[in-house]
XYZ file of C-alpha atoms in Angstrom:
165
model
C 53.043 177.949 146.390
C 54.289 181.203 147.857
C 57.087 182.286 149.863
C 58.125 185.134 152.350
C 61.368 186.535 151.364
C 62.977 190.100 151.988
C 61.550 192.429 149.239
C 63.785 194.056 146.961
C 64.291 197.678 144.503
C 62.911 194.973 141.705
C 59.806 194.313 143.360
C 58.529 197.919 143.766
C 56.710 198.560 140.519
C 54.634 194.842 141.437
C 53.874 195.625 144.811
C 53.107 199.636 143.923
C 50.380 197.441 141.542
C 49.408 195.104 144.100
C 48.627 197.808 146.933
C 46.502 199.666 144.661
C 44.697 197.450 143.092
C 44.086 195.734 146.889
C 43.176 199.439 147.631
C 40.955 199.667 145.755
C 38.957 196.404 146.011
C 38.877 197.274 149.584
C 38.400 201.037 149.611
C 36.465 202.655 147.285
C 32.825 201.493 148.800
C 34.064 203.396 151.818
C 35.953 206.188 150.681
C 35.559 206.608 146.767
C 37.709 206.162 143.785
C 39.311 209.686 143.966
C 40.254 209.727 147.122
C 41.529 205.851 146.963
C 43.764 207.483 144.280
C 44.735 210.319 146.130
C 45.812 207.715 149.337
C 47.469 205.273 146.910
C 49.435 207.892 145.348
C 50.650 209.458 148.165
C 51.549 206.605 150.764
C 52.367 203.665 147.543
C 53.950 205.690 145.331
C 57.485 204.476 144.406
C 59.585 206.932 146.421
C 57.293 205.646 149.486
C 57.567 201.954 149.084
C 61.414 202.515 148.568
C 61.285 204.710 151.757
C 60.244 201.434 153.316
C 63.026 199.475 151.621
C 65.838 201.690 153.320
C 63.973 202.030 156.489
C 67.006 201.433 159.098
C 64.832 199.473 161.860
C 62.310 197.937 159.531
C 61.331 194.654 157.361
C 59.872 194.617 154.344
C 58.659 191.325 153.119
C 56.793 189.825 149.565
C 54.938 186.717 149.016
C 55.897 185.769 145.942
C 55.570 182.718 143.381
C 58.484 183.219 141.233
C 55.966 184.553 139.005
C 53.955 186.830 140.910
C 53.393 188.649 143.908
C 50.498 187.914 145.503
C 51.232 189.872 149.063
C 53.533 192.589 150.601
C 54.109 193.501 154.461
C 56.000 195.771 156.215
C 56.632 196.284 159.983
C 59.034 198.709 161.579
C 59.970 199.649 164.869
C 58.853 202.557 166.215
C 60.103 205.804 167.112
C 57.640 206.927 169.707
C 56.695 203.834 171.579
C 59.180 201.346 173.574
C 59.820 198.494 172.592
C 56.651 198.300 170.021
C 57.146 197.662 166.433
C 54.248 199.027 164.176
C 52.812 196.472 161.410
C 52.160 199.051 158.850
C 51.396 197.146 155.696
C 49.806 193.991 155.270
C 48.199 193.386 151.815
C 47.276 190.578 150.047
C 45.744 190.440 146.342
C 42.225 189.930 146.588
C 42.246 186.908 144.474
C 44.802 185.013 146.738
C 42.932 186.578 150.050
C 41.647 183.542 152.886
C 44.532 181.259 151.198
C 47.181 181.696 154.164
C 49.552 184.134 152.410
C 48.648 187.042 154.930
C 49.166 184.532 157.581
C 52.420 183.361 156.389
C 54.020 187.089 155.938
C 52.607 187.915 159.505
C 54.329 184.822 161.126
C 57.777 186.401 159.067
C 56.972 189.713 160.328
C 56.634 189.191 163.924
C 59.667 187.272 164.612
C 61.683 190.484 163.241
C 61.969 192.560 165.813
C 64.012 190.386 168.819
C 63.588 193.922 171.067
C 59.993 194.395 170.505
C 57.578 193.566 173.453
C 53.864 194.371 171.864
C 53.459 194.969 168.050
C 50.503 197.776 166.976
C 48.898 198.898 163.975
C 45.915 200.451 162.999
C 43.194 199.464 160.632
C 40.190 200.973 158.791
C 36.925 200.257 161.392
C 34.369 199.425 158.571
C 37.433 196.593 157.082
C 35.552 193.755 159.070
C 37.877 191.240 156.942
C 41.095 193.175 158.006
C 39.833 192.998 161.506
C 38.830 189.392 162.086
C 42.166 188.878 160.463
C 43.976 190.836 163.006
C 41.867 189.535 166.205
C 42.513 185.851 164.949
C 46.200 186.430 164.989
C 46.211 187.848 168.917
C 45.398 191.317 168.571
C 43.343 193.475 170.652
C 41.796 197.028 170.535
C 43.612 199.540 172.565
C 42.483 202.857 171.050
C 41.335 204.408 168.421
C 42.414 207.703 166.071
C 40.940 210.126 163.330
C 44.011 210.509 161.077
C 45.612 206.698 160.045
C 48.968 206.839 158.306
C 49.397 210.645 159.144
C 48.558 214.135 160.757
C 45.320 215.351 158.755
C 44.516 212.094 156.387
C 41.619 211.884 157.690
C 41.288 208.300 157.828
C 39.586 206.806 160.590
C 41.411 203.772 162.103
C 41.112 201.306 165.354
C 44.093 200.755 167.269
C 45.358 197.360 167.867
C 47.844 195.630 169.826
C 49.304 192.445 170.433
C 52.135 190.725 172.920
C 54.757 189.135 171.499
C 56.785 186.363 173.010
């Protein structure tokens, strides 16, 4: 069995594994192994996932075993939009995927931000699983943009948005 729980500096090097291995299970028919690498080392490399860890308005969140961790999310709120907090991470090890785990760290994840009205995030178009994921838990499409993550990535995502209560 696996719980939520606050990640922590110890858990970085496991969850740096986890999102790049998840990565590239789900990434490299669409984009290819080098530039799966490139993505992984630039948005999961330590320094980022720490980044995450210190983020002021943020939560950053494991599933873990006591043995393993078989999931990571994080959420922040965000700087641009009003009362919206943006999921940005939601992983989950493709051998524990479909077993609630996502589920669980979402359920965590939403009740974070008291302030937050709507929570967004974006997700890769041809990532059907991501997406009937996301729609199952409330979210809808509200746009669309050419560069996920960052200016220039190149990265096509969906936007989606839910309400929260």
């Amino acid at each position: 069995m696996f719980f939520v729980r606050t990640a922590s500096e110890r858990d970085l090097e496991k969850v740096r594994a986890l999102l790049v291995e998840t990565w590239h299970a789900t990434y490299d028919s669409l984009y290819g192994v080098d530039k799966v690498n490139e993505l992984t080392a630039k948005w999961h490399s330590l320094d980022a996932l720490r980044a995450r860890l210190r983020h002021k308005n943020g939560e950053f969140v494991v599933a873990d075993n006591g043995k393993e961790i078989a999931g990571m999310g994080f959420a922040a709120m965000s700087e641009t939009l009003a009362k919206t907090a943006i999921l940005h991470q939601l992983y989950v090890l493709p051998k524990y995927q479909r077993q609630g785990i996502g589920g669980d760290m979402f359920a965590e994840l939403e009740t974070c931000f008291p302030d937050a009205e709507r929570m967004r995030l974006e997700v890769e178009p041809e990532n059907l699983k991501a997406l009937a994921f996301y729609r199952a838990h409330g979210f809808s499409d509200v746009g669309k943009t050419a560069n996920c993550g960052e200016d220039d990535s190149g990265v096509p995502a969906l936007v989606l948005e839910k309400r929260l209560s």
